């Protein structure tokens, strides 16, 4: 071999590359390729300087393109540098350079190796609830600053013992540079507190918590992104007690099961659902209850679906093993308040709900709820994007020239920060309707700005003047503020995650959003770009008598539909279907006839509410979307018939009109047609009407890409049937990474604002 020519290469990698075992992996790749040099974390991601012969460098660069599972590479560039005679390849200490942004990794579920260790009596981490390694453990929720290194996490106060330190420094060890590395000698410890918050000292706090649960008690458990309330999911009594104390009337409660085998006994699972349940993100997965499922129906009243998830921290694994049964694990809060995450605050707020507390001394820096996912059309769709996903960036097709803060909506709020090709959607905040949630929103925005070292120059917000997020936006000092129409934001959110930057046909169906014509929108079909939209179809508006009250009492919407469908002369047998006080019905009927000003709403979600309330004879809704969900679940999948509809082209924007469908449904009911068949025909009608409205405009606008978003597309039946109805000529892109509901609009707002001020 002659004197080989040494070359040098500088490789910069951006994305989720810190805290996911990336540098140790680069180190191993360098060794096996035979290159020398160094790798370090910096505020922009990871920088590698590699030296070696041309072939070795090429092998190394190739290997870097298949990173470890938890890492995400968003940008990769390399340049030639002068060769250096570096003796070895090394990992050098982090360097803080403030000129770029970095992505702190999301929290990762406990890996199989760590799980095996905590159940191995011979291992020094046997039953140690804070076990982690470079492949797993908390990240985002314990980070206090960037770059992501132990001193900038809430692990800083815990000094590693010699054994942990050896692992941390040994490049061949699974814990090499695992920032939260800990063991029973040096790491965080558990504590058990009684009902009034007094600290008790049982020998084994996890066993004590499991015992309490087996006696039907409610235990507040401090987890990764906040506290859970845990109780025996198999006990009707415990579940009812939890509901009463939490003031959570009928919302479904999530259930944690020990492993996939236990999940299979409760639900019918597909391969995609199994993969989601066991993914490193460990979301709650909405799955269909199996016929053999023996859990009390009180977990999710009137609901065929069940929210299941698997343990994602060693503490969960141990608790589930000791309890020996599935556990309700629901966010620890009073209904509508944000999840508790600090010790004193948790005791203070939960003292009337929890019977005891299982806590620990590792601080949670950032509150982060469990994420929720479901399968639509054979693929996962994130319905609530939080722990496990946040703060992973979503790549925008067009660069965001000036940094943007998008403030999101009202319900299921998230915010979004964007710069360059990255959009970071923040953790789930919840419904911005009380002071606690608002405070958490403001703090969360400030913290994410700090983590990303991002100073927004542009503020985007929803056009609705009364949303707390819009008011927050208006108070910000930045001079560039852009109000974004709600459904335009839904559509551009879907376009963005699929990399669509050219005009698209957007279908945005939800409950309510502020429209520009004095009505509430939510049944909108538009031709949109990030900078503009033009509505091409909408739904005929319905009167909401009592405004928001009509949403809680959807029988009011049903009556409005009936009055509209029968031109004011609602037949007596239809009126007899209303399961409400006659005086109430007469009063609302008078308001409808008298043309008193009531808000007019076009939301498809309102049609679900109205039809569902009447035909299911369920006049009231315990929470947003409850009746709509039941109306969908009752629909018979084998029924393919539909009802009549028209598209009225005489209105300013063509209107899908389902008054005839309402009449048809009433006739069906009178004929004794089962409700399951009526619900199915209703769904099929919406799908056909939507497909017809889309086909109607294709000749004039061309075969543009089609996206569908809005809360109605959390509904797998509607989404799947729409995809089928437009296939094979058209493909409909659904939201996958970002919620179709209002948790997804901040992404659209950010991209729209950026396009408008470019
Ligand atoms: Zn691990
Ligand atoms: Zn240790
Ligand atoms: Fe919406």
XYZ file of C-alpha atoms and ligand atoms in Angstrom:
761
model
C 0.000 0.000 0.000
C 1.441 3.378 -0.999
C 1.205 6.527 1.012
C -2.540 6.977 1.156
C -3.868 10.484 0.762
C -5.433 11.669 4.032
C -8.499 13.859 3.717
C -10.651 15.802 6.136
C -14.389 16.318 6.243
C -16.596 18.485 8.448
C -20.111 17.131 8.771
C -22.894 19.114 10.364
C -26.060 17.293 11.296
C -29.248 18.931 12.505
C -32.399 17.358 13.839
C -33.082 15.245 16.896
C -29.503 14.174 17.447
C -28.861 14.992 21.077
C -29.744 12.696 23.959
C -30.580 9.779 21.700
C -27.218 8.013 21.818
C -26.125 9.771 18.660
C -22.525 10.684 19.556
C -21.674 7.207 20.903
C -23.124 5.772 17.742
C -21.043 8.159 15.599
C -18.041 7.058 17.639
C -18.694 3.388 16.873
C -19.252 4.120 13.174
C -15.969 6.040 13.064
C -14.119 3.131 14.619
C -15.556 0.559 12.273
C -14.919 2.756 9.212
C -11.392 3.466 10.377
C -11.532 7.244 10.572
C -10.202 9.518 13.317
C -11.345 12.923 14.501
C -14.052 14.121 16.854
C -17.765 14.640 17.381
C -19.460 17.179 19.580
C -22.898 18.526 20.382
C -23.340 22.177 19.703
C -26.373 24.414 19.726
C -27.054 23.621 16.084
C -27.018 19.841 16.479
C -23.924 17.691 16.057
C -20.657 18.558 14.321
C -18.196 15.898 13.244
C -14.659 16.400 12.006
C -13.386 13.214 10.422
C -10.017 12.352 8.938
C -8.977 9.344 6.921
C -8.495 7.953 3.449
C -11.101 8.721 0.844
C -12.674 5.236 1.006
C -12.846 5.211 4.786
C -14.495 8.629 4.823
C -17.010 7.556 2.200
C -17.869 4.447 4.263
C -18.276 6.608 7.354
C -20.540 9.158 5.662
C -22.672 6.332 4.246
C -23.053 4.762 7.671
C -24.173 8.111 9.137
C -27.226 8.104 6.901
C -28.883 5.282 8.891
C -29.035 6.695 12.407
C -30.356 5.001 15.583
C -34.129 4.658 15.876
C -34.757 7.599 18.186
C -32.698 10.065 16.138
C -34.156 12.169 13.316
C -31.836 13.815 10.815
C -33.364 16.926 9.276
C -30.291 18.467 7.661
C -26.956 16.936 6.748
C -24.156 18.885 5.111
C -20.503 18.228 4.669
C -17.514 20.223 3.537
C -13.844 19.433 2.947
C -11.380 20.625 5.609
C -7.645 20.241 5.960
C -6.511 16.782 7.046
C -5.238 16.461 10.584
C -3.178 13.687 12.127
C -5.687 12.981 14.892
C -4.605 9.863 16.791
C -8.082 8.592 17.557
C -11.776 9.406 17.309
C -13.181 11.118 20.368
C -16.300 12.660 21.813
C -15.512 16.171 22.983
C -17.385 18.242 25.526
C -20.333 20.312 24.366
C -19.766 23.801 23.170
C -22.304 26.534 23.632
C -22.734 28.701 20.588
C -25.857 30.737 20.630
C -26.273 31.465 16.966
C -28.323 28.442 16.004
C -31.264 26.401 17.150
C -31.236 22.886 18.408
C -33.795 20.219 18.940
C -33.866 18.674 22.417
C -35.024 15.089 22.011
C -38.438 13.918 23.145
C -38.865 11.620 26.169
C -38.274 7.999 25.215
C -39.983 4.937 26.686
C -37.855 2.529 28.733
C -35.947 0.227 26.373
C -36.098 -3.604 26.610
C -32.573 -3.858 28.135
C -33.377 -1.417 30.920
C -36.718 -3.156 31.539
C -34.942 -6.511 31.867
C -32.495 -5.022 34.387
C -35.158 -3.746 36.772
C -36.722 -7.218 36.961
C -33.373 -9.009 37.432
C -32.636 -9.580 41.152
C -28.933 -9.951 40.356
C -28.686 -6.551 38.656
C -27.582 -3.521 40.628
C -30.626 -1.679 39.271
C -33.146 -4.334 40.387
C -36.435 -2.505 41.020
C -34.767 0.869 40.500
C -37.529 3.119 39.077
C -35.233 5.683 37.410
C -33.187 3.319 35.261
C -32.351 4.649 31.792
C -29.667 4.547 29.109
C -28.756 6.324 25.874
C -31.653 4.560 24.155
C -34.330 5.548 26.634
C -35.407 7.804 29.450
C -36.672 11.324 30.078
C -35.280 14.137 27.922
C -37.538 17.091 27.047
C -39.308 17.084 30.419
C -36.051 17.280 32.432
C -34.086 19.675 30.195
C -33.575 23.096 31.745
C -31.405 24.633 29.050
C -29.439 23.883 25.899
C -27.283 22.151 24.876
C -28.812 18.973 26.279
C -26.185 17.817 28.803
C -26.531 16.622 32.400
C -25.804 20.002 34.061
C -28.651 21.469 32.007
C -31.196 18.920 33.245
C -33.016 18.370 36.526
C -30.501 15.510 37.089
C -27.855 18.159 37.853
C -28.200 17.869 41.678
C -27.511 14.119 41.576
C -23.804 13.382 41.478
C -22.999 10.130 39.736
C -21.465 7.388 41.887
C -18.217 5.782 40.649
C -20.055 2.866 39.032
C -22.439 5.152 37.112
C -19.582 7.475 36.183
C -17.630 4.506 34.711
C -20.615 3.567 32.538
C -21.066 7.184 31.496
C -17.445 7.456 30.368
C -17.083 4.068 28.716
C -17.671 4.325 24.984
C -18.520 0.626 24.820
C -21.269 0.950 27.463
C -24.981 1.358 26.774
C -24.910 4.311 29.199
C -22.052 6.144 27.539
C -23.084 9.811 27.827
C -26.605 8.907 28.942
C -27.336 12.253 30.619
C -29.921 11.049 33.172
C -27.830 7.975 34.126
C -28.543 6.965 37.729
C -28.703 4.028 40.115
C -30.081 3.330 43.613
C -26.822 4.630 45.137
C -26.712 8.035 43.496
C -29.970 8.762 41.709
C -33.466 10.018 42.482
C -35.551 8.266 45.131
C -39.198 7.544 45.660
C -41.369 8.897 48.425
C -44.832 7.869 49.579
C -47.251 10.365 51.056
C -50.563 9.847 52.795
C -53.898 11.538 52.050
C -53.029 14.856 53.693
C -49.586 14.973 52.110
C -47.710 13.655 55.164
C -44.682 11.655 54.171
C -44.906 7.988 55.175
C -41.984 5.592 55.121
C -43.046 2.197 53.820
C -40.202 -0.255 53.011
C -41.169 -0.263 49.390
C -43.198 2.733 48.138
C -44.173 0.997 44.876
C -45.495 -2.060 46.719
C -47.372 0.280 49.074
C -48.946 2.119 46.127
C -49.915 -1.183 44.494
C -51.545 -2.311 47.744
C -53.508 0.916 47.992
C -54.723 0.439 44.424
C -55.812 -3.133 45.131
C -57.950 -1.772 47.974
C -59.786 0.495 45.553
C -57.879 3.663 46.448
C -56.714 6.406 44.107
C -52.967 7.038 43.974
C -51.395 10.154 42.465
C -48.266 8.936 40.664
C -45.534 11.327 39.589
C -44.434 10.265 36.144
C -42.403 11.754 33.306
C -44.392 14.791 32.181
C -46.716 15.161 35.145
C -48.817 13.295 37.682
C -51.305 10.579 36.874
C -54.227 9.475 38.971
C -54.052 5.702 39.137
C -56.702 3.250 40.226
C -57.802 -0.326 39.593
C -59.245 -0.349 36.064
C -61.075 -3.607 36.754
C -63.044 -2.161 39.663
C -66.356 -0.504 38.899
C -66.237 1.048 42.359
C -62.748 2.556 41.983
C -63.549 3.961 38.545
C -66.790 5.541 39.738
C -65.063 7.052 42.736
C -62.333 8.535 40.545
C -64.915 10.057 38.217
C -66.842 11.600 41.077
C -63.762 13.095 42.644
C -62.372 14.396 39.391
C -65.699 15.880 38.251
C -65.115 14.130 34.966
C -68.571 12.952 34.050
C -68.243 10.820 30.967
C -64.898 11.511 29.300
C -63.024 8.303 28.570
C -60.259 7.317 31.010
C -57.007 5.878 29.645
C -55.916 2.440 30.810
C -52.305 1.329 31.188
C -51.668 -2.377 30.667
C -48.572 -4.302 31.598
C -47.664 -5.440 28.094
C -48.970 -6.181 24.639
C -50.307 -9.575 25.726
C -52.549 -7.916 28.300
C -53.673 -5.347 25.704
C -54.736 -8.210 23.410
C -57.138 -9.483 26.077
C -58.969 -6.148 26.154
C -58.962 -4.961 22.560
C -58.894 -6.101 18.958
C -55.498 -4.985 17.695
C -54.061 -4.574 14.216
C -50.331 -4.702 13.483
C -50.256 -0.929 13.154
C -51.881 -0.554 16.575
C -49.403 -3.005 18.103
C -46.530 -1.020 16.616
C -47.928 2.237 18.002
C -48.496 0.740 21.461
C -44.879 -0.433 21.653
C -43.273 2.579 19.926
C -40.664 4.659 21.766
C -43.228 7.500 21.900
C -45.686 5.257 23.841
C -48.861 7.207 23.149
C -52.330 6.308 24.349
C -53.767 4.353 21.404
C -57.523 4.432 20.802
C -58.518 0.890 19.960
C -61.691 -1.112 19.712
C -62.738 -2.954 22.863
C -62.881 -6.709 22.310
C -65.996 -8.738 23.045
C -64.121 -10.456 25.884
C -63.066 -7.166 27.500
C -64.256 -7.365 31.089
C -63.361 -3.845 32.152
C -66.257 -1.762 33.516
C -68.124 0.274 30.905
C -67.734 3.277 33.214
C -64.198 3.699 31.813
C -65.638 5.107 28.612
C -69.444 5.337 28.793
C -71.328 4.955 25.478
C -68.001 4.336 23.748
C -66.775 1.277 21.872
C -63.205 2.499 21.903
C -60.736 2.210 24.706
C -57.584 4.298 25.231
C -54.784 1.855 26.011
C -51.098 2.448 26.621
C -48.074 0.550 27.808
C -45.669 1.476 30.625
C -43.095 4.010 29.493
C -41.039 4.546 32.631
C -39.434 1.955 34.937
C -41.758 3.195 37.683
C -44.780 2.256 35.541
C -43.343 -1.181 34.790
C -42.837 -1.900 38.474
C -46.198 -0.501 39.542
C -48.085 -2.492 36.892
C -46.207 -5.660 37.825
C -46.929 -5.208 41.537
C -50.568 -4.268 40.985
C -51.074 -7.263 38.700
C -53.987 -5.701 36.837
C -54.678 -2.942 34.298
C -54.709 0.529 35.847
C -56.589 3.665 35.001
C -53.840 6.246 34.470
C -55.441 9.573 33.794
C -53.913 13.044 33.866
C -53.933 14.343 37.421
C -56.047 17.452 37.314
C -59.456 18.726 38.142
C -61.497 18.660 34.941
C -60.225 21.264 32.476
C -57.180 22.344 34.483
C -53.667 21.515 33.287
C -51.927 18.369 34.500
C -50.143 18.745 37.863
C -46.372 18.374 37.643
C -44.752 19.967 40.704
C -44.752 18.186 44.071
C -46.233 20.824 46.374
C -48.688 21.960 43.772
C -49.778 18.349 43.174
C -50.419 17.680 46.834
C -52.248 20.944 47.190
C -54.438 20.465 44.118
C -55.023 16.735 44.400
C -55.542 16.347 48.103
C -59.293 15.894 47.664
C -58.917 13.502 44.745
C -56.023 11.203 45.631
C -55.859 8.918 48.658
C -52.069 8.800 48.568
C -49.105 10.006 46.547
C -46.211 8.129 44.945
C -43.603 10.769 44.207
C -39.895 11.269 43.695
C -37.219 13.936 43.961
C -36.402 14.398 40.285
C -38.022 17.645 39.263
C -40.180 17.765 36.135
C -39.106 20.904 34.340
C -41.685 20.901 31.559
C -45.196 19.580 31.893
C -46.106 17.223 29.062
C -49.333 15.202 28.804
C -49.617 11.759 27.270
C -50.077 11.772 23.524
C -53.089 10.156 21.859
C -53.025 8.301 18.562
C -55.547 6.330 16.539
C -55.425 4.366 13.322
C -57.199 5.826 10.302
C -57.011 4.109 6.935
C -54.369 1.692 8.191
C -51.970 4.386 9.383
C -51.443 6.143 12.690
C -52.901 9.624 13.144
C -51.844 11.705 16.140
C -54.888 13.220 17.866
C -53.008 14.785 20.759
C -49.343 15.476 20.132
C -47.365 15.812 23.329
C -45.024 13.510 25.314
C -42.814 11.377 23.076
C -43.324 13.616 20.016
C -42.620 17.092 21.380
C -40.258 18.857 20.662
C -39.452 17.011 17.436
C -39.597 19.492 14.556
C -41.865 19.241 11.539
C -40.125 20.193 8.343
C -41.801 22.964 6.372
C -41.603 22.783 2.564
C -40.829 26.482 2.294
C -38.294 28.210 4.562
C -39.682 30.403 7.330
C -37.697 33.580 6.696
C -38.582 35.444 9.891
C -39.051 33.483 13.137
C -42.743 33.025 13.939
C -44.763 32.337 17.048
C -48.204 30.963 16.207
C -50.543 31.180 19.185
C -52.986 28.385 18.253
C -56.696 28.230 18.976
C -58.949 27.890 21.982
C -59.703 24.206 22.527
C -56.907 21.621 22.751
C -54.507 24.484 22.267
C -50.932 24.099 21.126
C -48.595 26.865 19.998
C -45.942 26.615 17.335
C -42.529 28.207 16.907
C -40.988 28.146 13.457
C -37.775 29.205 11.825
C -35.800 28.005 8.820
C -37.317 24.731 7.678
C -38.394 23.758 11.184
C -41.735 24.098 12.913
C -41.862 23.065 16.545
C -45.390 22.435 17.727
C -45.374 22.735 21.514
C -46.897 20.322 24.012
C -50.671 19.973 24.413
C -51.876 22.852 26.596
C -55.585 22.043 26.785
C -58.650 24.240 26.566
C -57.613 27.864 27.121
C -60.622 28.648 29.247
C -59.237 29.236 32.737
C -56.399 31.064 34.403
C -54.381 27.940 35.319
C -54.310 26.773 31.727
C -53.507 30.239 30.463
C -50.555 30.516 32.882
C -49.250 27.173 31.754
C -49.576 28.346 28.139
C -47.585 31.531 28.746
C -44.834 29.663 30.632
C -44.641 26.941 28.058
C -44.154 29.439 25.230
C -41.391 31.221 27.145
C -39.583 27.973 27.885
C -39.711 26.701 24.319
C -38.388 30.010 23.034
C -35.457 29.634 25.408
C -34.801 25.991 24.448
C -34.822 26.884 20.796
C -32.988 30.194 21.304
C -35.688 31.613 19.066
C -36.886 35.215 19.144
C -40.135 35.487 17.207
C -40.502 38.478 14.915
C -43.928 37.541 13.627
C -47.004 36.611 15.698
C -49.789 34.547 14.168
C -53.175 34.022 15.810
C -56.751 32.977 15.156
C -59.167 35.602 13.835
C -61.575 34.884 16.677
C -61.271 38.028 18.826
C -62.292 36.345 22.090
C -59.856 33.429 22.177
C -57.389 33.859 25.055
C -54.653 32.924 22.567
C -55.704 35.828 20.306
C -55.665 38.201 23.255
C -52.218 36.947 24.225
C -51.057 37.564 20.655
C -52.309 41.133 20.669
C -50.399 41.889 23.862
C -47.040 40.847 22.395
C -44.560 43.627 21.574
C -43.802 42.473 18.019
C -45.231 44.783 15.399
C -45.938 42.139 12.765
C -49.109 40.332 13.762
C -51.161 38.247 11.417
C -54.710 37.032 12.051
C -55.325 33.708 10.366
C -58.680 32.221 9.415
C -59.284 29.039 11.404
C -60.035 26.635 8.531
C -57.313 28.040 6.324
C -54.980 27.127 9.200
C -56.394 23.580 9.364
C -55.845 23.122 5.625
C -52.321 24.551 5.570
C -51.402 22.422 8.592
C -52.268 19.324 6.567
C -50.502 20.672 3.471
C -47.352 21.406 5.470
C -46.936 18.000 6.982
C -47.222 16.461 3.504
C -44.762 18.951 2.007
C -47.409 20.592 -0.214
C -46.531 24.175 -1.064
C -48.518 24.675 -4.294
C -52.291 25.277 -4.411
C -54.388 22.467 -2.957
C -58.037 21.661 -2.448
C -58.596 21.753 1.296
C -61.541 20.189 3.107
C -61.869 21.564 6.646
C -64.699 20.061 8.687
C -64.958 20.790 12.392
C -67.287 22.125 15.053
C -66.719 25.841 15.046
C -64.297 28.409 13.748
C -64.533 32.140 13.154
C -65.649 32.902 9.612
C -65.232 36.114 7.640
C -68.919 36.480 6.695
C -70.492 36.777 10.128
C -71.275 33.045 10.390
C -69.358 30.355 12.220
C -67.571 28.143 9.732
C -66.731 24.473 9.865
C -67.934 22.846 6.658
C -65.497 24.512 4.294
C -63.999 23.371 1.021
C -61.391 25.758 -0.306
C -58.611 26.197 -2.815
C -55.676 27.242 -0.693
C -52.035 28.184 -0.780
C -50.067 29.170 2.303
C -50.761 32.812 1.410
C -54.414 32.698 0.389
C -57.641 30.759 0.269
C -60.829 30.886 -1.721
C -63.887 28.983 -0.479
C -65.498 26.899 -3.179
C -68.160 25.183 -1.075
C -69.595 25.265 2.408
C -72.538 23.857 4.350
C -75.925 25.467 4.728
C -75.833 27.274 8.075
C -77.847 26.128 11.097
C -79.088 28.404 13.881
C -77.450 27.812 17.261
C -80.137 28.899 19.680
C -78.374 29.851 22.886
C -74.926 29.875 21.245
C -72.562 27.634 23.196
C -75.525 26.213 25.056
C -76.668 24.582 21.825
C -73.353 22.723 21.737
C -73.896 21.323 25.230
C -77.566 20.670 24.444
C -77.500 19.453 20.859
C -81.270 18.799 20.881
C -81.458 22.539 20.130
C -79.487 21.942 16.944
C -81.714 18.983 16.105
C -84.760 21.221 16.431
C -83.155 23.866 14.210
C -82.462 21.180 11.580
C -86.047 19.944 11.805
C -87.543 23.430 11.488
C -85.298 24.116 8.495
C -85.944 20.749 6.822
C -89.736 20.983 7.209
C -89.937 24.690 6.485
C -91.263 25.542 9.916
C -93.934 22.826 10.023
C -92.253 20.075 11.971
C -94.549 17.008 12.081
C -95.813 16.013 15.520
C -94.157 12.596 15.412
C -90.795 14.295 14.899
C -91.417 16.684 17.780
C -92.282 13.649 19.904
C -88.722 12.386 19.452
C -87.320 15.223 21.521
C -86.522 13.888 24.949
C -86.741 17.305 26.613
C -89.189 19.321 28.606
C -92.049 20.480 26.353
C -91.730 24.067 27.526
C -88.029 24.168 26.609
C -88.765 22.753 23.194
C -91.610 25.174 22.573
C -89.471 28.092 23.695
C -86.567 27.219 21.387
C -89.068 26.523 18.609
C -90.488 30.033 19.008
C -87.036 31.552 18.891
C -86.325 29.659 15.683
C -89.608 30.700 14.091
C -89.315 34.284 15.239
C -85.993 34.769 13.470
C -84.451 36.060 16.664
C -80.759 36.597 16.091
C -78.973 33.333 16.790
C -75.434 32.593 15.615
C -75.426 30.706 12.330
C -73.028 27.779 12.139
C -71.823 25.791 9.140
C -69.778 23.259 11.100
C -70.146 19.651 9.974
C -69.623 18.750 13.636
C -72.879 20.544 14.396
C -74.706 18.340 11.862
C -73.305 15.298 13.667
C -74.505 16.761 16.979
C -77.969 17.535 15.643
C -78.629 14.244 13.851
C -77.088 12.282 16.728
C -79.125 14.068 19.392
C -82.393 13.389 17.586
C -81.925 9.840 16.359
C -79.998 8.535 19.367
C -82.450 10.426 21.569
C -79.549 11.909 23.506
C -80.477 15.542 24.090
C -77.382 16.526 26.039
C -73.638 16.184 25.566
C -71.357 15.684 28.577
C -68.292 16.960 26.697
C -67.412 18.469 23.336
C -68.014 15.971 20.543
C -69.565 13.239 22.693
C -72.791 12.863 20.703
C -70.951 13.123 17.394
C -68.649 10.301 18.480
C -71.562 8.073 19.476
C -73.364 8.841 16.259
C -70.308 7.605 14.369
C -69.799 4.527 16.482
C -73.375 3.403 16.066
C -73.184 3.574 12.234
C -73.405 0.143 10.611
C -70.315 -0.314 8.403
C -72.185 -2.689 6.045
C -74.780 -0.120 5.014
C -73.848 1.642 1.780
C -77.037 3.544 0.939
C -77.291 7.283 1.356
C -79.844 10.079 1.484
C -80.656 12.927 -0.864
C -78.707 16.162 -0.788
C -78.339 19.206 -3.027
C -75.628 21.724 -3.704
C -77.141 25.181 -3.829
C -75.167 27.322 -6.267
C -77.327 30.422 -5.850
C -75.653 31.426 -2.580
C -72.484 33.550 -2.374
C -70.503 30.390 -1.780
C -72.154 27.149 -2.992
C -73.818 25.385 -0.068
C -74.136 21.676 0.614
C -77.738 21.304 1.733
C -78.856 18.159 3.572
C -82.435 19.147 4.372
C -83.682 16.335 2.140
C -81.400 13.916 3.989
C -83.012 14.978 7.245
C -86.469 14.268 5.802
C -85.290 10.892 4.482
C -83.886 9.964 7.882
C -87.181 10.855 9.562
C -89.066 8.671 7.070
C -86.619 5.824 7.743
C -87.168 6.102 11.461
C -90.941 6.060 11.043
C -90.567 2.915 8.929
C -88.680 1.262 11.754
C -85.261 1.364 10.096
C -82.576 0.662 12.745
C -80.665 3.682 14.032
C -77.397 1.979 12.969
C -78.607 2.084 9.386
C -79.767 5.716 9.605
C -76.405 6.747 11.063
C -74.585 4.917 8.273
C -76.720 6.580 5.590
C -76.028 9.976 7.199
C -72.271 9.363 7.022
C -72.486 8.140 3.441
C -74.456 11.244 2.499
C -71.797 13.567 3.907
C -69.103 11.657 2.049
C -71.001 11.732 -1.251
C -71.867 15.404 -0.898
C -68.237 16.252 -0.177
C -66.961 14.177 -3.091
C -69.563 15.796 -5.363
C -68.544 19.291 -4.253
C -64.894 18.481 -4.915
C -65.584 16.936 -8.339
C -67.660 19.960 -9.263
C -64.699 22.314 -8.948
C -61.917 20.103 -10.330
C -62.641 21.079 -13.972
C -62.072 24.758 -13.165
C -59.147 24.499 -10.738
C -57.438 21.357 -12.037
C -56.494 18.118 -10.327
C -54.831 19.740 -7.326
C -53.651 17.742 -4.329
C -56.485 17.282 -1.815
C -56.031 17.570 1.950
C -58.592 17.006 4.692
C -58.379 18.415 8.203
C -60.501 19.621 11.095
C -61.804 17.749 14.119
C -64.340 15.756 12.045
C -61.436 13.896 10.453
C -60.538 12.295 13.770
C -63.498 10.225 12.711
C -61.969 7.217 10.925
C -65.210 6.321 9.204
C -65.667 9.748 7.623
C -61.991 10.043 6.666
C -61.717 6.560 5.190
C -64.965 6.771 3.235
C -63.996 10.152 1.785
C -60.629 8.758 0.644
C -62.469 5.830 -0.957
C -65.093 8.040 -2.600
C -62.493 10.197 -4.366
C -60.188 7.312 -5.320
C -58.716 6.366 -7.664
C -58.557 9.731 -9.504
C -57.775 11.704 -6.371
C -55.753 10.962 -3.311
C -56.812 12.659 -0.074
C -53.986 13.531 2.338
C -55.008 13.249 5.979
C -53.169 14.633 8.987
C -50.795 12.101 10.489
C -48.104 13.824 12.567
C -50.190 16.744 13.763
C -53.775 16.562 15.049
C -56.602 17.172 12.569
C -58.371 18.932 15.458
C -57.537 22.349 16.844
C -54.262 21.036 18.305
C -52.982 21.186 14.715
C -53.896 24.725 13.690
C -50.821 26.415 15.183
C -48.661 24.744 12.531
C -50.886 26.112 9.763
C -50.934 29.563 11.370
C -47.129 29.671 11.456
C -46.759 28.738 7.793
C -49.510 31.115 6.658
C -48.089 34.053 8.621
C -44.661 33.386 7.201
C -46.019 33.270 3.641
C -47.980 36.490 4.171
C -45.087 38.539 5.486
C -42.433 37.187 3.109
Zn -32.541 1.898 28.206
Zn -24.984 5.473 40.570
Fe -61.130 23.634 14.207
